[in-house]
Amino acid sequence: MYNLPREVILTTADQQRTPASDPSTSGATASAEARSSVDTGESPSKNLERIARTLRRHIISMTATAGSGHPGGSLSAVEIITCLFFQVLRCRASDPEWVERDRFILSKGHAAPLLYAALAETGYLPVGELCTLREMNSRLQGHPDKTCTPGVEMTCGSLGQGLSFGIGVALAARLNSLDYRVYVLLGDGECDEGQVWEATMSAAHFRIDNLVAIIDHNKLQIDGWNREVMNLEPFPDKWHAFGWHVVEVNGHDILQLLAAFGEAKQMKGRPTAIIAHTIKGKGVSFMENNVDFHGKAPTPEEADRALKELA
Amino acid sequence: MKELSSTREAYGKTLLALGRENPDIVVLDADLSKSTMTQFFAKGFPQRFFDCGIAEQNMVGIAAGLASSGKIAFASTFAVFATARCYDQLRMCVAQPHLNVKVVATHGGITVGEDGLSHQSIEDLALSCALPGFAVIVPADAVETTQVIRAAAATPGPFYVRLGRPKVPRVLSHDYRFVLGKAATLRQGFDATIVAIGIMVSRALEAAESLSQQGIDCRVLNMSTVKPLDVEAIVQAAADTGAVVTAEEHLEHGGLGARVAQVVARHQAVPMAFVALKDAFASSGTSEELLQRYGLTSAEIEKAVMSAVSRKKR
Ligand SMILES: Cc1ncc(C[n+]2csc(CCOP(=O)(O)OP(=O)(O)O)c2C)c(N)n1
Ligand SMILES: [Mg+2]
């Protein structure tokens, strides 16, 4: 098994952390890295891009160390998750169960490495724990487990179920007179599941407007391209026909993503679908658009090459 | 003729009462609210009722989401759709995170009748019992149903409650008190024990009455909580009576009989016999015709008792 040297696993966020400002206890909503941009005067989107690169490095290190996992669909959603966890979500790492928090549900549960990396960089988990991915007794199970990982809203991994759960959570906000918002990340292949469309129909029927579905539209699933395995097109039209407000963005463009999340907040009376056009394996040349890296970890040599590209 | 009562109606009325008492009760249905009787709650509390249409998988997911956010979510449809149709959703969204979802299914068993095999649920107990952390309950009559629904609402965690379509004879008195995980001894006896659930409880009592005239005194246990089983009551009954018969409107494999046999084999091995459905789907017919055809009768229970008793070691 491949074990990465510690300095690869630890990030700048770790190194900058002093005991007093440890985000895991300070109730921070962004990592030390994110907050440091205020001091450096870096533009917010530049800062988010830097965080995105950090998350990508984690994904490579984690899956390589574990020797298994899903790098492709984790890498494609990095900017989406970065925008959510470092800008959009109202949440407190020090109080993962805070009732007023915005909820993020990872319906495409195989992108767990990305979720864990974001949870670590926002202080829900120690960054040093990331290297335990998929180990026995680790809190970082192969797919997200609500019962063992702080910040994980739902047990996922069987595709097609997260949106329904998100609808229940969104309806509860209405009943409890709370104004939190619910974000669900789905894969495009995941949308083959009939339950996704049951959920889509019902979210519009219940006039839920505190719900956003983000579809990581990387055009790939396991057996190949969406259009070869099961054609989704006309994909945006389908969401529209089911009563959703639809926004299409370049899913690697931070500013476009942030604008879409802002637009979703303004929508009244119906849910918003953000169809994020992405590249599976984004950021690592030999993984991009390469279906082989859907569920295969990089070898040690591949991990070294990937980390060099992401330096 | 004994007084008949509807377990579904008892469920509907209890939900309505619970709705008044507890604002956190929410109810979901899948286009069967007129049959499951969630319609009473729907009329009383439209803001807290969600008809999900004919989409059981989505319904279970939404119920889980509500439950994860502090609600007590009752989700109802027919038993066959409430288990087999959405099993993975129950597994992932309800059982694993151990959420406060109460699946109350009506039209369990073959007494659904004329609609036939697509609507008859013969494996729902095997399925629900195989969900880690679920409590599985089959009330015997309307009196018990009311108490079971209240217990489910008051006890955190996932429940599967199976009700039937037809009205059933009342077998429990008004002072009966349902206790989760405890069997009720409805008749005392020391020659054999009949462990029964649901509609088979009244048949077990009939069989016991008839057998007593032949000099065989049966203990009758209402094992309404199928999971977690009342191990103590089973072991005691096996030790006291030396023969155990189970009776259920469910497949022989994976239901009450199989679960009781496991306890008996482990703690107090005695001869057993099983009154249940064999490994096959049933057909259309009236409830009574079907119960006769598939051997879910007091006469079959009597035969089973005789068989188990005859195999006792002398
Ligand atoms: C219900 C279910 N069926 C099959 C799988 C196995 N599986 C895991 S990922 C995947 C492909 C997912 O494709 P997509 O949703 O496009 O994800 P992404 O491309 O973002 O990785 C499949 C079939 C599963 N996890 N759940
Ligand atoms: Mg895909």
XYZ file of C-alpha atoms and ligand atoms in Angstrom:
652
model
C 0.000 0.000 0.000
C 1.103 3.509 -0.836
C 1.629 5.893 2.037
C 2.091 9.508 1.204
C 4.695 11.493 3.081
C 3.092 13.591 5.815
C 3.911 16.916 4.216
C 1.822 15.965 1.237
C -1.165 15.227 3.407
C -0.823 18.275 5.585
C -1.762 21.512 3.955
C -1.048 25.137 4.407
C -4.267 25.334 6.381
C -2.750 23.017 8.960
C 0.488 24.868 9.107
C -1.183 28.212 9.597
C -3.347 26.940 12.382
C -2.482 28.137 15.837
C -4.276 26.538 18.784
C -6.320 29.693 19.338
C -7.538 29.865 15.775
C -8.103 26.164 15.186
C -11.263 26.172 13.090
C -12.425 22.920 14.651
C -13.085 24.777 17.889
C -13.582 28.357 16.829
C -16.831 27.899 14.978
C -15.243 29.132 11.798
C -17.212 29.010 8.605
C -14.093 28.999 6.486
C -10.643 27.548 6.905
C -7.546 29.372 7.979
C -6.618 29.483 4.323
C -9.848 31.105 3.324
C -9.657 33.643 6.083
C -6.031 34.447 5.339
C -7.071 35.960 2.024
C -8.472 38.905 3.926
C -4.953 39.689 5.117
C -3.247 39.117 1.771
C -5.792 41.183 -0.118
C -6.261 38.333 -2.611
C -9.506 38.466 -4.644
C -12.201 36.177 -3.253
C -12.409 34.051 -6.387
C -8.616 33.698 -6.556
C -8.729 32.524 -2.976
C -11.448 29.977 -3.762
C -9.414 28.761 -6.708
C -6.506 28.195 -4.380
C -8.720 26.241 -1.998
C -9.998 24.196 -4.934
C -6.441 23.202 -5.732
C -5.900 22.172 -2.120
C -9.011 20.000 -2.226
C -7.799 18.384 -5.447
C -4.493 17.557 -3.811
C -6.342 15.982 -0.914
C -8.436 13.856 -3.274
C -5.319 12.515 -4.966
C -3.488 11.892 -1.694
C -6.468 10.287 -0.004
C -7.394 7.893 -2.773
C -3.769 7.002 -3.452
C -3.192 6.296 0.235
C -6.367 4.261 0.496
C -5.551 2.414 -2.712
C -9.177 2.724 -3.808
C -11.939 5.270 -4.150
C -13.411 7.570 -6.768
C -11.117 10.376 -7.917
C -12.856 11.236 -11.221
C -16.230 12.359 -9.897
C -14.582 13.962 -6.884
C -12.328 16.122 -9.030
C -15.170 17.239 -11.304
C -17.159 18.701 -8.411
C -14.323 20.520 -6.649
C -15.348 24.060 -7.597
C -18.994 23.344 -6.734
C -18.031 22.126 -3.278
C -15.510 24.908 -2.801
C -18.118 27.572 -3.483
C -20.602 25.898 -1.190
C -18.361 25.166 1.781
C -16.222 28.297 1.644
C -18.770 30.878 0.588
C -22.395 29.875 0.256
C -23.291 27.589 3.157
C -24.324 29.088 6.478
C -22.820 26.603 8.910
C -20.626 26.226 11.959
C -17.922 23.609 12.079
C -17.933 23.856 15.874
C -21.621 22.981 15.948
C -22.388 20.551 13.123
C -25.970 20.049 14.363
C -26.796 23.782 14.569
C -30.511 23.844 13.674
C -30.295 26.930 11.502
C -27.441 25.623 9.349
C -27.769 25.271 5.612
C -27.711 21.601 4.656
C -25.475 20.036 2.068
C -26.364 16.517 0.946
C -23.959 14.548 -1.200
C -26.324 12.377 -3.185
C -23.474 11.136 -5.383
C -21.902 9.546 -2.334
C -18.901 8.171 -4.178
C -17.450 11.690 -4.158
C -16.838 11.167 -0.436
C -13.118 12.051 -0.661
C -14.084 15.525 -1.839
C -16.660 15.961 0.916
C -14.215 14.849 3.592
C -11.530 17.151 2.225
C -13.940 20.088 2.393
C -15.059 19.122 5.906
C -11.436 18.981 6.981
C -10.522 22.313 5.411
C -13.519 23.953 7.086
C -12.649 22.510 10.471
C -15.190 19.716 10.947
C -12.389 17.165 10.871
C -8.662 17.343 11.492
C -6.892 17.539 8.157
C -4.535 14.835 9.385
C -7.446 12.401 9.545
C -7.933 12.489 5.777
C -5.257 9.832 5.279
C -7.492 7.329 7.119
C -10.008 7.244 4.265
C -11.573 3.784 3.886
C -9.603 2.286 6.758
C -11.210 0.054 9.303
C -12.317 2.135 12.299
C -11.936 5.371 10.358
C -14.691 7.958 10.534
C -14.132 8.394 6.819
C -16.055 5.468 5.401
C -15.900 4.610 1.700
C -19.222 6.374 1.220
C -20.640 9.015 3.588
C -22.129 7.708 6.831
C -24.288 10.167 8.737
C -23.814 8.245 11.962
C -20.052 8.570 12.172
C -18.792 11.728 10.471
C -19.471 15.256 11.744
C -20.888 17.434 8.976
C -22.207 14.508 6.931
C -25.939 15.159 6.626
C -26.951 11.856 5.126
C -25.810 8.316 4.554
C -25.391 8.020 0.798
C -23.806 5.761 -1.781
C -26.842 4.106 -3.254
C -27.493 6.586 -6.028
C -30.751 8.388 -6.611
C -31.851 8.987 -3.034
C -30.361 12.271 -1.850
C -32.837 14.611 -3.516
C -35.831 12.964 -1.849
C -34.125 13.289 1.503
C -33.320 16.917 0.735
C -36.987 17.595 0.017
C -37.923 16.279 3.458
C -35.283 18.476 5.068
C -36.482 21.484 3.073
C -40.121 20.867 4.020
C -39.111 20.648 7.668
C -37.693 24.172 7.428
C -41.129 25.386 6.381
C -42.862 23.511 9.209
C -40.308 24.635 11.789
C -40.296 28.260 10.578
C -36.586 28.150 9.856
C -34.947 29.812 6.878
C -32.094 27.424 6.148
C -31.438 26.286 2.581
C -30.798 22.781 1.286
C -28.222 21.913 -1.368
C -28.067 18.480 -2.984
C -25.258 17.408 -5.312
C -26.143 14.754 -7.887
C -24.210 13.035 -10.633
C -25.497 13.099 -14.192
C -25.431 9.308 -14.493
C -27.287 9.254 -11.188
C -30.169 10.914 -13.009
C -30.821 7.573 -14.738
C -32.532 6.599 -11.471
C -36.308 6.932 -11.565
C -36.391 8.179 -7.993
C -34.556 11.343 -9.026
C -37.507 12.233 -11.240
C -40.041 11.310 -8.577
C -38.210 13.752 -6.349
C -37.927 16.404 -9.038
C -41.657 16.268 -9.690
C -42.552 16.443 -6.019
C -40.195 19.316 -5.154
C -41.943 21.498 -7.717
C -45.344 20.231 -6.621
C -44.623 21.203 -3.012
C -43.358 24.607 -4.235
C -40.094 24.227 -2.411
C -37.820 27.211 -2.981
C -35.199 26.601 -0.311
C -33.824 23.668 -2.298
C -31.057 23.679 -4.895
C -30.015 20.614 -6.880
C -26.571 20.861 -8.415
C -25.892 18.333 -11.135
C -22.248 17.586 -11.762
C -22.681 17.214 -15.496
C -19.364 15.617 -16.444
C -21.035 13.553 -19.179
C -19.462 10.343 -17.902
C -20.685 7.530 -15.711
C -19.115 4.053 -15.307
C -19.796 2.244 -18.548
C -18.967 5.307 -20.634
C -20.501 8.552 -21.831
C -24.027 9.372 -20.674
C -25.171 9.529 -24.291
C -23.960 5.965 -24.897
C -25.101 4.413 -21.623
C -28.432 6.198 -21.258
C -29.140 9.392 -23.091
C -30.158 12.226 -20.764
C -30.856 14.860 -23.390
C -32.562 17.208 -23.556
C -31.316 17.387 -19.988
C -31.950 21.019 -18.969
C -35.345 20.854 -20.681
C -36.289 17.898 -18.513
C -35.642 19.812 -15.290
C -37.483 22.762 -16.717
C -40.436 20.620 -17.736
C -40.567 19.219 -14.203
C -41.133 22.734 -12.885
C -37.657 23.780 -11.822
C -35.790 26.995 -12.413
C -32.736 25.916 -14.389
C -29.339 27.583 -14.521
C -26.504 26.229 -16.664
C -22.954 27.130 -15.726
C -19.380 26.163 -16.342
C -18.920 24.081 -13.209
C -15.259 25.004 -12.927
C -15.897 28.740 -13.037
C -16.151 30.044 -9.483
C -17.811 33.326 -10.422
C -20.442 31.624 -12.570
C -21.190 29.170 -9.779
C -21.491 31.898 -7.153
C -23.797 33.873 -9.426
C -25.978 30.792 -9.904
C -26.220 30.196 -6.161
C -27.176 33.850 -5.748
C -29.821 33.559 -8.430
C -31.267 30.446 -6.773
C -31.703 32.382 -3.534
C -33.911 34.883 -5.332
C -36.267 32.257 -6.741
C -39.627 32.133 -5.054
C -42.095 29.256 -5.270
C -39.924 26.759 -7.072
C -36.660 24.907 -6.678
C -33.530 25.623 -8.691
C -31.391 23.166 -10.625
C -27.846 24.244 -11.358
C -26.551 22.160 -14.218
C -22.823 22.471 -13.860
C -20.921 21.493 -16.990
C -17.756 19.861 -15.742
C -14.913 17.615 -16.764
C -14.533 14.328 -14.972
C -11.045 14.111 -13.470
C -10.601 17.891 -13.841
C -7.176 19.251 -12.947
C -5.126 16.119 -13.606
C -4.251 15.821 -17.292
C -4.329 12.058 -17.530
C -7.538 11.755 -15.536
C -9.538 14.350 -17.447
C -12.386 12.780 -19.417
C -10.864 9.404 -18.613
C -13.588 7.051 -17.470
C -11.001 4.646 -16.070
C -10.478 6.975 -13.139
C -14.122 6.900 -12.104
C -13.491 4.311 -9.434
C -9.781 3.628 -9.582
C -7.218 5.207 -7.283
C -4.019 6.592 -8.752
C -0.925 4.446 -8.356
C 1.920 6.008 -6.327
C 3.603 7.143 -9.546
C 0.369 8.558 -10.903
C -0.261 10.324 -7.618
C 3.180 11.931 -7.772
C 2.537 13.137 -11.297
C -0.914 14.416 -10.359
C 0.383 16.288 -7.317
C 3.095 17.912 -9.427
C 0.432 19.134 -11.829
C -1.564 20.468 -8.892
C 1.395 22.112 -7.157
C -70.162 -13.768 16.312
C -67.454 -11.655 17.845
C -67.362 -7.882 17.495
C -65.432 -6.833 14.345
C -63.121 -3.860 14.207
C -60.956 -2.203 11.590
C -57.270 -1.808 12.386
C -56.895 0.712 9.560
C -59.620 2.900 10.939
C -58.090 2.696 14.391
C -54.804 3.820 12.836
C -56.405 6.778 11.057
C -58.221 7.967 14.136
C -55.176 7.582 16.351
C -53.090 9.609 13.898
C -55.640 12.382 13.980
C -55.574 12.401 17.785
C -51.771 12.388 17.787
C -51.826 15.279 15.332
C -53.748 17.347 17.836
C -51.434 16.422 20.680
C -48.090 16.766 18.955
C -47.230 19.381 16.315
C -44.171 17.380 15.278
C -46.245 14.538 13.836
C -46.193 14.583 10.033
C -47.843 12.056 7.716
C -46.980 10.932 4.203
C -48.901 8.743 1.835
C -48.577 7.529 -1.742
C -52.008 8.036 -3.265
C -53.705 5.565 -0.936
C -54.825 7.821 1.895
C -58.423 6.698 1.524
C -57.396 3.082 2.051
C -54.687 3.558 4.655
C -56.981 6.013 6.469
C -54.365 8.721 6.684
C -57.127 10.790 5.083
C -58.412 11.792 8.537
C -55.071 13.375 9.374
C -54.853 14.872 5.868
C -58.129 16.693 6.418
C -57.269 17.733 9.956
C -53.721 18.895 9.280
C -53.220 19.628 5.587
C -49.977 21.534 6.258
C -48.451 18.456 7.864
C -49.676 15.915 5.348
C -47.738 15.141 2.188
C -49.289 13.067 -0.538
C -46.286 11.984 -2.559
C -48.252 10.458 -5.374
C -47.486 6.968 -6.562
C -43.820 7.275 -5.688
C -43.010 5.182 -2.650
C -39.238 5.487 -2.909
C -39.471 9.247 -2.914
C -41.941 9.119 -0.037
C -39.529 7.179 2.140
C -36.707 9.595 1.339
C -38.845 12.628 2.152
C -40.016 10.994 5.383
C -36.387 10.430 6.340
C -35.528 14.050 5.607
C -38.386 15.256 7.776
C -37.419 12.848 10.549
C -33.813 14.009 10.440
C -35.104 17.523 11.060
C -37.036 16.802 14.238
C -40.304 15.455 12.870
C -42.009 12.165 13.698
C -42.817 10.936 10.218
C -45.568 8.379 9.600
C -45.470 6.999 6.060
C -48.251 4.770 4.795
C -49.144 2.710 1.781
C -49.948 -0.959 1.155
C -47.548 -3.401 2.799
C -46.196 -4.776 -0.452
C -45.295 -1.299 -1.699
C -44.083 -0.077 1.702
C -41.390 -2.744 1.853
C -40.470 -4.439 -1.409
C -40.933 -1.351 -3.578
C -38.707 0.898 -1.510
C -36.436 -1.501 0.325
C -33.144 0.177 -0.480
C -34.610 3.513 0.586
C -35.665 2.006 3.915
C -32.221 0.513 4.271
C -30.167 3.596 3.400
C -32.351 6.486 4.486
C -34.163 5.085 7.509
C -32.522 1.998 9.018
C -28.859 2.963 8.768
C -29.219 6.486 10.189
C -31.855 5.106 12.598
C -34.345 7.873 11.878
C -37.716 8.457 13.438
C -39.776 7.114 10.556
C -42.854 4.998 11.247
C -43.825 2.927 8.258
C -47.413 1.913 8.902
C -48.492 -0.410 6.134
C -52.028 -1.586 5.538
C -53.241 -4.472 3.372
C -50.666 -6.889 4.747
C -50.922 -10.614 4.030
C -53.204 -12.487 1.629
C -56.463 -11.241 3.124
C -56.142 -8.304 0.735
C -58.150 -10.856 -1.208
C -59.551 -10.259 -4.668
C -56.787 -7.920 -5.877
C -54.521 -10.942 -5.968
C -50.808 -11.486 -5.719
C -49.637 -8.025 -6.836
C -51.313 -6.525 -3.783
C -50.818 -9.342 -1.306
C -47.838 -8.949 0.944
C -46.435 -12.307 1.985
C -42.825 -11.344 2.660
C -43.010 -7.926 4.340
C -42.099 -9.217 7.788
C -39.013 -11.001 6.497
C -37.976 -7.795 4.739
C -38.678 -5.421 7.605
C -37.120 -7.709 10.212
C -33.938 -7.740 8.133
C -33.565 -3.969 8.506
C -31.152 -3.360 11.398
C -32.705 -1.329 14.212
C -36.299 -1.551 13.002
C -39.065 -2.499 15.422
C -41.633 -4.685 13.649
C -45.149 -4.953 14.981
C -48.311 -6.735 13.903
C -51.283 -5.685 16.035
C -54.004 -8.287 16.565
C -57.005 -5.958 16.567
C -58.118 -2.338 16.679
C -57.623 -2.000 20.439
C -54.004 -3.013 20.079
C -53.476 -0.930 16.929
C -54.321 2.286 18.752
C -51.790 1.517 21.448
C -49.119 0.378 19.012
C -49.393 3.604 17.017
C -49.071 5.636 20.190
C -46.073 3.581 21.282
C -44.452 4.057 17.883
C -44.950 7.819 18.069
C -43.503 7.920 21.575
C -40.491 5.687 20.910
C -37.597 7.134 18.898
C -36.372 5.099 15.938
C -37.764 3.293 12.921
C -40.907 1.161 13.096
C -42.706 -1.105 10.670
C -46.316 -1.717 11.653
C -48.370 -4.136 9.598
C -52.133 -3.774 9.419
C -54.643 -5.673 7.296
C -57.456 -4.802 4.945
C -60.453 -6.671 6.394
C -62.060 -6.030 9.707
C -60.886 -8.436 12.362
C -62.540 -9.940 15.453
C -61.747 -8.185 18.658
C -59.458 -10.393 20.757
C -58.149 -7.990 23.373
C -60.097 -6.466 26.210
C -60.227 -2.748 26.883
C -57.849 -3.055 29.804
C -55.204 -4.655 27.548
C -51.899 -2.767 27.655
C -49.484 -3.141 24.758
C -45.849 -3.141 25.830
C -43.222 -2.897 23.096
C -41.211 -6.116 22.944
C -43.501 -8.034 25.299
C -45.796 -10.894 24.384
C -49.248 -11.048 25.950
C -50.490 -14.352 27.357
C -54.089 -14.537 26.192
C -54.699 -18.032 27.455
C -52.807 -20.049 30.018
C -51.934 -23.683 29.386
C -49.192 -26.276 29.918
C -49.488 -28.847 27.109
C -48.398 -26.701 24.150
C -47.928 -23.056 23.191
C -49.378 -21.277 20.181
C -47.488 -18.113 19.285
C -49.612 -16.028 16.935
C -49.759 -12.597 15.317
C -52.344 -10.473 13.554
C -55.438 -12.217 12.245
C -54.069 -15.575 13.394
C -54.477 -14.643 17.067
C -58.242 -15.125 17.008
C -57.755 -18.412 15.148
C -55.213 -19.537 17.723
C -57.718 -18.853 20.481
C -60.361 -20.875 18.623
C -57.929 -23.753 18.161
C -56.999 -23.632 21.861
C -60.658 -23.763 22.833
C -61.285 -26.788 20.644
C -58.103 -28.540 21.804
C -59.004 -28.050 25.454
C -62.103 -30.134 24.827
C -59.756 -32.867 23.664
C -57.729 -32.562 26.841
C -54.873 -30.466 25.440
C -54.419 -27.183 27.237
C -52.668 -24.599 25.087
C -50.994 -21.412 26.082
C -51.687 -18.650 23.554
C -49.189 -15.836 23.149
C -49.939 -12.710 21.142
C -46.442 -11.927 19.845
C -47.383 -8.588 18.312
C -43.825 -7.319 18.543
C -42.133 -9.578 16.007
C -38.920 -7.634 16.477
C -37.442 -7.347 19.011
C -38.885 -10.706 20.072
C -39.891 -11.419 23.648
C -37.238 -14.108 24.117
C -38.113 -14.610 27.757
C -41.763 -15.427 27.049
C -40.786 -17.902 24.322
C -38.201 -19.683 26.441
C -40.612 -19.844 29.360
C -43.374 -21.210 27.145
C -41.085 -23.830 25.626
C -39.926 -24.900 29.086
C -43.436 -24.960 30.570
C -45.282 -26.591 27.674
C -42.662 -28.593 25.755
C -44.141 -27.843 22.317
C -44.395 -24.604 20.323
C -46.528 -23.795 17.296
C -46.426 -20.499 15.429
C -49.228 -19.024 13.333
C -48.862 -16.120 10.904
C -50.223 -14.730 7.652
C -46.786 -14.647 6.031
C -44.306 -16.896 4.283
C -42.897 -19.637 6.442
C -39.390 -18.426 5.675
C -38.196 -15.319 7.428
C -41.335 -14.539 9.406
C -42.520 -15.131 12.949
C -42.033 -18.912 12.814
C -38.445 -18.664 11.709
C -37.674 -16.077 14.369
C -39.323 -18.034 17.173
C -37.607 -21.240 16.024
C -34.262 -19.525 16.322
C -34.981 -18.644 19.935
C -36.279 -22.122 20.730
C -33.303 -23.807 19.070
C -30.851 -21.609 20.919
C -32.346 -21.650 24.404
C -34.899 -24.407 24.903
C -35.193 -26.948 22.099
C -38.665 -28.504 21.891
C -40.753 -29.850 18.986
C -42.235 -27.100 16.827
C -44.743 -26.767 14.023
C -45.476 -23.834 11.740
C -48.721 -22.530 10.365
C -47.765 -20.145 7.590
C -47.738 -19.700 3.828
C -45.610 -22.110 1.863
C -43.102 -20.941 -0.733
C -45.602 -19.666 -3.296
C -47.714 -16.676 -4.284
C -51.412 -16.790 -3.548
C -54.338 -16.147 -5.882
C -57.413 -13.947 -5.968
C -60.384 -14.821 -3.838
C -62.248 -13.653 -0.793
C -60.228 -13.420 2.412
C -62.001 -16.407 3.897
C -61.547 -18.543 0.781
C -57.864 -17.727 0.671
C -57.296 -18.471 4.331
C -58.947 -21.861 3.796
C -57.021 -22.612 0.587
C -53.652 -21.707 2.088
C -54.200 -23.382 5.411
C -54.388 -20.381 7.717
C -57.237 -21.795 9.807
C -57.869 -22.847 13.356
C -58.155 -26.446 12.108
C -54.600 -26.241 10.709
C -53.373 -24.787 13.982
C -54.984 -27.720 15.817
C -53.250 -30.194 13.523
C -49.952 -28.428 14.036
C -50.356 -28.580 17.809
C -51.142 -32.300 17.631
C -48.072 -32.835 15.500
C -45.763 -30.945 17.851
C -47.248 -32.586 20.945
C -46.884 -36.056 19.412
C -43.185 -35.429 18.941
C -42.567 -34.507 22.561
C -40.052 -36.779 24.302
C -41.883 -38.936 26.769
C -28.193 2.564 -7.008
C -26.766 2.455 -7.446
N -26.472 1.756 -8.556
C -25.196 1.621 -8.953
C -24.181 2.194 -8.244
C -22.744 2.001 -8.670
N -22.200 3.280 -9.161
C -21.407 4.045 -8.399
S -20.964 5.466 -9.137
C -21.800 5.062 -10.552
C -21.804 5.991 -11.731
C -22.265 7.325 -11.328
O -22.195 8.194 -12.401
P -22.449 9.733 -12.159
O -23.689 9.906 -11.391
O -22.375 10.408 -13.467
O -21.264 10.124 -11.192
P -19.935 10.930 -11.514
O -19.707 10.912 -12.990
O -20.173 12.312 -11.025
O -18.858 10.237 -10.760
C -22.423 3.822 -10.401
C -23.215 3.171 -11.453
C -24.531 2.901 -7.077
N -23.614 3.452 -6.280
N -25.818 3.043 -6.711
Mg -21.122 11.695 -14.394
